[in-house]
Short mmCIF file of C-alpha atoms in Angstrom, two decimals:
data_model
loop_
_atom_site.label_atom_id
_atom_site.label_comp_id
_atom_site.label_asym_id
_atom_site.label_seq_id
_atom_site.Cartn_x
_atom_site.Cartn_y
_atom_site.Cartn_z
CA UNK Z 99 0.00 0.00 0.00
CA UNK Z 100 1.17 3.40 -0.61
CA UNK Z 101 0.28 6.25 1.61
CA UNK Z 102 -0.71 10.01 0.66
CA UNK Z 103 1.21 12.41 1.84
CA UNK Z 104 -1.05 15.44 2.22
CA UNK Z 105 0.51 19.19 2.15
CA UNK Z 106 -2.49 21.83 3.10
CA UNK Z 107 -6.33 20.43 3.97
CA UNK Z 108 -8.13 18.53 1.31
CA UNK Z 109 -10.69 21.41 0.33
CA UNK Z 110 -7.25 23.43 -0.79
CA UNK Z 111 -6.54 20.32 -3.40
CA UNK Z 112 -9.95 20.82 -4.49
CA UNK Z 113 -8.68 24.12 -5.33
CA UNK Z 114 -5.34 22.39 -6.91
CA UNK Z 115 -7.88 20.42 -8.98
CA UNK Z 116 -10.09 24.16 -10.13
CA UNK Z 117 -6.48 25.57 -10.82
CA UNK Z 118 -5.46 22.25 -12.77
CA UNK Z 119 -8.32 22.62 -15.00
CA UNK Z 120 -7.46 26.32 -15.68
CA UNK Z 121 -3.87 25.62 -16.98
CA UNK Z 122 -5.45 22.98 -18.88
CA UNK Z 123 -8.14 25.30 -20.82
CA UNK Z 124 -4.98 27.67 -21.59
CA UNK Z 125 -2.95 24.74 -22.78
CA UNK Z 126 -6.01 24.05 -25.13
CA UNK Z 127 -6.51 27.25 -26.53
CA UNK Z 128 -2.10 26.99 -27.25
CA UNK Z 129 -2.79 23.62 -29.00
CA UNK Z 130 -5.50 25.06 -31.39
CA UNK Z 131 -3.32 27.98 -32.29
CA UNK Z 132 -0.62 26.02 -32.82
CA UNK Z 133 -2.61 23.58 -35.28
CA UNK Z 134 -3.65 26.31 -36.37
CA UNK Z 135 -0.22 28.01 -37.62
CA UNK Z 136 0.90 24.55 -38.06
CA UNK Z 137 -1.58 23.95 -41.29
CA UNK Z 138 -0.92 27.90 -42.45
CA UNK Z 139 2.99 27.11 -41.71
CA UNK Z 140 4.15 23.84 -41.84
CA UNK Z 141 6.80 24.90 -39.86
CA UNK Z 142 8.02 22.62 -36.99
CA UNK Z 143 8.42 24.95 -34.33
CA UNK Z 144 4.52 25.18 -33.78
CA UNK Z 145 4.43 21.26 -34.27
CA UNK Z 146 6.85 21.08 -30.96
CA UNK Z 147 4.68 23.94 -29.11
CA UNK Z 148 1.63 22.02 -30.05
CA UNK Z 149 2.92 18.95 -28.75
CA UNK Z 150 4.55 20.70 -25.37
CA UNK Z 151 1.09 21.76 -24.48
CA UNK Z 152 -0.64 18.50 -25.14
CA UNK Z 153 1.39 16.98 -22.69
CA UNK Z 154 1.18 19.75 -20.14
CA UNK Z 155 -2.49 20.10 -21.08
CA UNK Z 156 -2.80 16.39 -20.28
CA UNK Z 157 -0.45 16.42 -17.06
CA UNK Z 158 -2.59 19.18 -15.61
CA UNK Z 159 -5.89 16.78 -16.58
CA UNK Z 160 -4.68 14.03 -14.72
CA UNK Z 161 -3.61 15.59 -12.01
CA UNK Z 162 -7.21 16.96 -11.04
CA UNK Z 163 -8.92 14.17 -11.92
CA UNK Z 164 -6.67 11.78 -9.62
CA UNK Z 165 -7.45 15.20 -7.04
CA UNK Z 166 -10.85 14.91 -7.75
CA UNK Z 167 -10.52 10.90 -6.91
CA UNK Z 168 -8.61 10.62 -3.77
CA UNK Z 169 -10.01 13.81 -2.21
CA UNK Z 170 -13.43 13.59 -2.72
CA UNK Z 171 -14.81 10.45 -4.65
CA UNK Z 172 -13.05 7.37 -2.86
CA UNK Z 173 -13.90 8.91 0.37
CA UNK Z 174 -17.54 9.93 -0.14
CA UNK Z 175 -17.78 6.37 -1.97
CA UNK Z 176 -16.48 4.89 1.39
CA UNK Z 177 -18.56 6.65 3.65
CA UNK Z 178 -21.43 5.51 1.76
CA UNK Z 179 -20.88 1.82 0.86
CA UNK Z 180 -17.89 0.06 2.78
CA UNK Z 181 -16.18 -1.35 0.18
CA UNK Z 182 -12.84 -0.21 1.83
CA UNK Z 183 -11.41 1.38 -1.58
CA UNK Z 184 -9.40 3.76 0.44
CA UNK Z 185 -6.52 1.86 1.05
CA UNK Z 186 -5.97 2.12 -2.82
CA UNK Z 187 -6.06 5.81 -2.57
CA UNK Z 188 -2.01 5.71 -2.37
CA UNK Z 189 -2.13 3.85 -5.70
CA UNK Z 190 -4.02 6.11 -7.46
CA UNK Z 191 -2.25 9.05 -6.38
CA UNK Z 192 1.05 7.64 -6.79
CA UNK Z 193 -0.42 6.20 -10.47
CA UNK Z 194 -2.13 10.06 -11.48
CA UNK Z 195 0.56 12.22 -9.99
CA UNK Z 196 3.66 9.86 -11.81
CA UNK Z 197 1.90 10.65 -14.75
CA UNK Z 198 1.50 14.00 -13.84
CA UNK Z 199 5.61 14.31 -13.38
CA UNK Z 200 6.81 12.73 -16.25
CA UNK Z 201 4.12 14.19 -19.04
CA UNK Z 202 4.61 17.69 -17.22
CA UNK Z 203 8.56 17.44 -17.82
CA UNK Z 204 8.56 16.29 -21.32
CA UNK Z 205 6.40 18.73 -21.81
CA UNK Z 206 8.39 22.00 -20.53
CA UNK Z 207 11.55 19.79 -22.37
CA UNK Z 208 9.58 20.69 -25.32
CA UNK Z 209 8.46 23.71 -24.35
CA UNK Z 210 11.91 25.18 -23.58
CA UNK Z 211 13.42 23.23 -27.09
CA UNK Z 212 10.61 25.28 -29.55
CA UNK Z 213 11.53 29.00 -27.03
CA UNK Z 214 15.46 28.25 -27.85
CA UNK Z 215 14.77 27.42 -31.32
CA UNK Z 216 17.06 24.19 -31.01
CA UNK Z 217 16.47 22.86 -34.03
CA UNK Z 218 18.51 19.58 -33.71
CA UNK Z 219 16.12 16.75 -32.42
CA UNK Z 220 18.80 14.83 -31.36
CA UNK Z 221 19.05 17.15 -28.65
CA UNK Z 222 15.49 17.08 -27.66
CA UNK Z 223 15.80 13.56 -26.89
CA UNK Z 224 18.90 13.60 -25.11
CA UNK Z 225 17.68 16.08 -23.08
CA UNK Z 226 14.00 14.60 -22.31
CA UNK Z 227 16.42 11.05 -21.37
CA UNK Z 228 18.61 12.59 -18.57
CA UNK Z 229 15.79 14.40 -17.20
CA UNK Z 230 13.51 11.63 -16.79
CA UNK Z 231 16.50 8.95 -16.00
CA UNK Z 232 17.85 12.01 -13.29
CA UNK Z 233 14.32 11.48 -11.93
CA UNK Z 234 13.45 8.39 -11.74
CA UNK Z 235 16.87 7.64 -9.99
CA UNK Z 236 15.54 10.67 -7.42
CA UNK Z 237 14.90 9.63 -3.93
CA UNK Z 238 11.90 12.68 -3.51
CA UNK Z 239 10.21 13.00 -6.90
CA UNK Z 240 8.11 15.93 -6.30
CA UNK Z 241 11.68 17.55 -5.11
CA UNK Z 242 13.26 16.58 -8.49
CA UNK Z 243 10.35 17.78 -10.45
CA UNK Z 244 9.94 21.07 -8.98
CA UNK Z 245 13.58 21.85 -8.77
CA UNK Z 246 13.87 20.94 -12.94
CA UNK Z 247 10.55 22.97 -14.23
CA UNK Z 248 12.17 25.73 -12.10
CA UNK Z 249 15.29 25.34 -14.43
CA UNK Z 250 13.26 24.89 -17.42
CA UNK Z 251 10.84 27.76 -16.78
CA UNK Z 252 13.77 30.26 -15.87
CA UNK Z 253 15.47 29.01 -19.35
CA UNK Z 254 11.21 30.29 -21.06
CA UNK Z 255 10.72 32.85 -18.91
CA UNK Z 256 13.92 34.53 -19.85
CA UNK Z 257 13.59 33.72 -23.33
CA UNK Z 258 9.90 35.08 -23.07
CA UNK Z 259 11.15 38.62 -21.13
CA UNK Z 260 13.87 39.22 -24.09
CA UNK Z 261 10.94 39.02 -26.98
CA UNK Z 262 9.05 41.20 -24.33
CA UNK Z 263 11.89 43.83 -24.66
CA UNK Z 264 12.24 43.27 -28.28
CA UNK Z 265 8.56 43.78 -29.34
CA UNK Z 266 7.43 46.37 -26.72
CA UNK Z 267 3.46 44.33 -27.28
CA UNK Z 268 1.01 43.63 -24.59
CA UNK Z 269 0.84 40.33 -25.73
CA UNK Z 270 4.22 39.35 -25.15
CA UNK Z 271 4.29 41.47 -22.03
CA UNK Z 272 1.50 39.50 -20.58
CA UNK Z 273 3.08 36.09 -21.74
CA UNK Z 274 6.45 37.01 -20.15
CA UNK Z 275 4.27 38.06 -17.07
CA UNK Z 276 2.79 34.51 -16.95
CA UNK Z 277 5.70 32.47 -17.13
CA UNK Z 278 7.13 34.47 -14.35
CA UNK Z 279 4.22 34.05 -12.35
CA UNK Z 280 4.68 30.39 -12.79
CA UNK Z 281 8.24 30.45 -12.27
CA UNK Z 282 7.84 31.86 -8.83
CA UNK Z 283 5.07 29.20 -8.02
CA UNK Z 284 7.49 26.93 -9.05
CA UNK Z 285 10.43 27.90 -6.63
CA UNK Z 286 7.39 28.83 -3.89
CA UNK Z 287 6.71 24.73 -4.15
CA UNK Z 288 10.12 23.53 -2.90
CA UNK Z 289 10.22 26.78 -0.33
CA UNK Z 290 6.79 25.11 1.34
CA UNK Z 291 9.45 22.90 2.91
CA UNK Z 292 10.55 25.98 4.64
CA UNK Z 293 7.07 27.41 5.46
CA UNK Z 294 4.03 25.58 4.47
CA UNK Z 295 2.25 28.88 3.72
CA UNK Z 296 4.51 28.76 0.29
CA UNK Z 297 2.33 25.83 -1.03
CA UNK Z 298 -0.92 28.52 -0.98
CA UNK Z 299 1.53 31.14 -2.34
CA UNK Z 300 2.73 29.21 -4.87
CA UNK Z 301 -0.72 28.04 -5.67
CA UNK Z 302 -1.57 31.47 -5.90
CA UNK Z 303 1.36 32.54 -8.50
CA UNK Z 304 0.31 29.60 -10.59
CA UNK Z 305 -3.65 31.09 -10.64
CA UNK Z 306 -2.47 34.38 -11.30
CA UNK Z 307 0.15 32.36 -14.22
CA UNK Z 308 -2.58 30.41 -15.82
CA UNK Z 309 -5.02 33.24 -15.73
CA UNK Z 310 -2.68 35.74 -17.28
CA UNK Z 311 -1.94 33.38 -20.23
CA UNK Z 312 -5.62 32.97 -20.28
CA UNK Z 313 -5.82 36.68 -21.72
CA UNK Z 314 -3.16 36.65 -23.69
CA UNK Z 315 -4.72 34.16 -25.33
CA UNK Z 316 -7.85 35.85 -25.82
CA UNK Z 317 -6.23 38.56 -26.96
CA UNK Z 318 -4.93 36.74 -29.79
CA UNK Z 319 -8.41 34.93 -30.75
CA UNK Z 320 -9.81 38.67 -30.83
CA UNK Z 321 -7.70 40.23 -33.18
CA UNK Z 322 -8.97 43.30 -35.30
CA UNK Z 323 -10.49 41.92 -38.94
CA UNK P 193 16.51 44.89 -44.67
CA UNK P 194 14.44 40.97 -44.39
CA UNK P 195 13.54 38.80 -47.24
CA UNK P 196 10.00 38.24 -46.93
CA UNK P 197 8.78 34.76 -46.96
CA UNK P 198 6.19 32.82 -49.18
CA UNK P 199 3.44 33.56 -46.78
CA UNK P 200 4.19 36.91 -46.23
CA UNK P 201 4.07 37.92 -49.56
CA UNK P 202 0.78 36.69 -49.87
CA UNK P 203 -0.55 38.10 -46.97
CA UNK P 204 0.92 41.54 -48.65
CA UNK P 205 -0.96 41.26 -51.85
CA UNK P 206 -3.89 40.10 -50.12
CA UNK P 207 -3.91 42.93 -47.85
CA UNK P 208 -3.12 45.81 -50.46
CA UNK P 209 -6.36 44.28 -52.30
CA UNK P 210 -8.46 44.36 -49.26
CA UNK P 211 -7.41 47.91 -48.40
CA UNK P 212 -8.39 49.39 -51.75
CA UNK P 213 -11.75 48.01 -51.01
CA UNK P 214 -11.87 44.58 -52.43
CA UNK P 215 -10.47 44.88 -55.99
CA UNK P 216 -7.46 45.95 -57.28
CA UNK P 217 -5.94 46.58 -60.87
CA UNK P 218 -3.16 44.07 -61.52
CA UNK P 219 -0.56 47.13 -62.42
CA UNK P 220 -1.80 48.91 -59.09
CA UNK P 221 -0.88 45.04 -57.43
CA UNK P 222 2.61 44.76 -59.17
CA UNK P 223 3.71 47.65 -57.54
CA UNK P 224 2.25 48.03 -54.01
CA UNK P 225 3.13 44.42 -54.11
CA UNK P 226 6.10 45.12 -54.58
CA UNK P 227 7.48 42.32 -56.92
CA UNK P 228 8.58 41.07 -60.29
CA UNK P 229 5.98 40.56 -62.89
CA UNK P 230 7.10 36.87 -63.37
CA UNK P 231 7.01 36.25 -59.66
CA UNK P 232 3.30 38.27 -58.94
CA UNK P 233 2.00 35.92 -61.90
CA UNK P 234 2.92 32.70 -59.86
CA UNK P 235 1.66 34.02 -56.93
CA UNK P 236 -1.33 35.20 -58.44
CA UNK P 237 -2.13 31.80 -60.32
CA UNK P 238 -1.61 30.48 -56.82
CA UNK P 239 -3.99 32.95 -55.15
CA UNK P 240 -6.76 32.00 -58.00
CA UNK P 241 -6.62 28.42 -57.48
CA UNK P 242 -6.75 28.44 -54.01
CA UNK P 243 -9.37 30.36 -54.22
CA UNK P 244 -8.68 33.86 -52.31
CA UNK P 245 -8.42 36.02 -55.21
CA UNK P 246 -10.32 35.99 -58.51
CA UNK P 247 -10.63 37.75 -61.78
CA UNK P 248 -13.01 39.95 -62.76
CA UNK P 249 -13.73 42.43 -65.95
CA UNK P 250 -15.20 46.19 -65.96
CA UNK P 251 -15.43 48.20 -68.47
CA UNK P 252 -12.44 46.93 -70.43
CA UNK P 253 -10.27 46.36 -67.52
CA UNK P 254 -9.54 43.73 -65.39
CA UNK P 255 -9.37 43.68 -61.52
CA UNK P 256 -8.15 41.14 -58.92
CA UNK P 257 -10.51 40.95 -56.19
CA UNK P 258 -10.74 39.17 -53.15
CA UNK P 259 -12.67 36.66 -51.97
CA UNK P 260 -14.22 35.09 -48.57
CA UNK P 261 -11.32 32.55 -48.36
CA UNK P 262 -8.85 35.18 -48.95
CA UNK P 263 -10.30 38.10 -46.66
CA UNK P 264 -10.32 34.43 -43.92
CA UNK P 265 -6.39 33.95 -44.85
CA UNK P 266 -5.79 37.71 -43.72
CA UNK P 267 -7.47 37.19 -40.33
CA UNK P 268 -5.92 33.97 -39.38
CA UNK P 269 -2.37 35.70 -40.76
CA UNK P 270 -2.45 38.10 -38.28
CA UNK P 271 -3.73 35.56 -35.63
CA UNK P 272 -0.71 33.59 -36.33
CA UNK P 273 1.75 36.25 -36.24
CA UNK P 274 -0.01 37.80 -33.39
CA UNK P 275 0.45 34.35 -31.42
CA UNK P 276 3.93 33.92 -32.37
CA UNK P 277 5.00 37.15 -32.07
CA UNK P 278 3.58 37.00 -27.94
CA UNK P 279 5.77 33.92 -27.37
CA UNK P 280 8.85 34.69 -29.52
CA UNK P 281 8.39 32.42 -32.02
#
């Protein structure tokens, strides 16, 4: 049996799970842009970005739904009729948040590939090896993973606040502004084991992230015929 | 000074037509355009068959105007640069 580990009260993952499903609905809208371009384009660079936010689109799925699961549905279910699922609610969270790690990581690996315009997809691969082989050979996984999208996002968000400075645009103001945001949740997650109170901080950051690219993104669907 | 690319060049002779309300004469094209004759003929037999521009006579002349599928190709143009211009692509 594996055992949860839970960081905060369970109503706050409910709010992990409503913030989960907000990163998701951005990572959407990225995909159908990038399809979008893709078909006008053919160029490969939206191909990667397409496929980086698939995978953090469908991280950021399973990681509310397995939320959703252990929080509220296998308890209320065993309240109701004893059939004693609980002691599988390790499982599942170890199964949904695994998941979680590894399609979240290829995805920023992606991500941060298409930003630095390496064009060399040997590269991609060797990268997306020693990250995953650097954790799964980790002894605290969610340690490993936060400490390597911190990496990765500092690599975007500084590629993001250059084009910021080079186009002077809201719109890449506003993405620049998101990845920091979700930079700074990022680090905020491995300071919680300083102070807990940098889990709802960083939880925060990552609302204000995912809502932020949210408008950019509208901004983009709006545009002036 | 940047070499423009396929698309863009299309985009440009889509949006000069657009902006001089629809239709355009084809000298008025070559030179707002801004390209060879040779090269605005390929384009434009491109333009035709994908449908975003077509042909039409008045009074003698002939003028290039666009179409619903080309005025469409303008506004997801500017999506697409508006998108990858936000993210540095």
């Amino acid at each position: 049996m594996v055992a949860v580990v839970v960081h905060g009260p369970p109503w706050f993952f409910m709010l992990d799970a409503f913030l989960a499903f907000l990163g998701m609905a951005a990572a959407v809208l990225i995909v159908l842009l990038s399809v979008k371009a893709l078909r006008l384009t053919s160029e490969r660079k939206f191909l990667y970005f397409a496929v980086s936010f698939i995978l953090i689109g469908f991280a950021l799925l399973v990681r509310s739904i397995t939320n959703v699961l252990v929080f509220l549905v296998i308890p209320y279910i065993d309240s109701i009729m004893s059939f004693g699922i609980s002691h599988y609610r390790g499982t599942f969270f170890f199964v949904g948040y695994g998941l979680f790690i590894v399609s979240s990581i290829i995805g920023y690996v992606l991500l941060a590939v298409s930003t630095m315009r390496l064009r060399e997809p040997r590269i991609t691969i060797l990268l997306t090896v020693l990250v995953l082989l650097m954790l799964g050979l980790s002894s605290s996984y969610f340690l490993a993973f936060y400490l390597t999208t911190i990496i990765l996002l500092g690599f975007i968000t500084f590629h993001v606040c250059r084009n910021c400075l080079e186009r002077k645009s809201k719109g890449a103001f506003l993405v620049f502004f998101s990845f920091l945001l979700q930079f700074v949740a990022h680090i905020s997650f491995v300071l919680e084991m300083v102070h807990p109170l940098f889990y709802y901080f960083g939880s925060i950051a990552l609302l204000g992230g995912y809502g932020v690219l949210l408008v950019a993104l509208f901004r983009v669907l709006v545009v002036k015929r | 000074m940047n070499r423009r690319n396929r698309l863009e060049i299309i985009y440009d002779m889509l949006r000069v037509t657009n902006n001089m309300g629809g239709r355009i004469l084809p000298t008025h094209l070559l030179y707002k355009s801004n390209l060879s004759h040779e090269r605005m003929k390929g384009y434009l037999d491109e333009l035709k068959q994908k449908n975003m521009i077509i042909e039409t006579a008045e009074k003698d002349k002939t003028f290039f105007a666009i179409t619903d599928t080309g005025r469409r190709f303008l506004m997801q143009y500017k999506q697409l640069t508006e998108f990858a211009d936000a993210f540095g692509l």
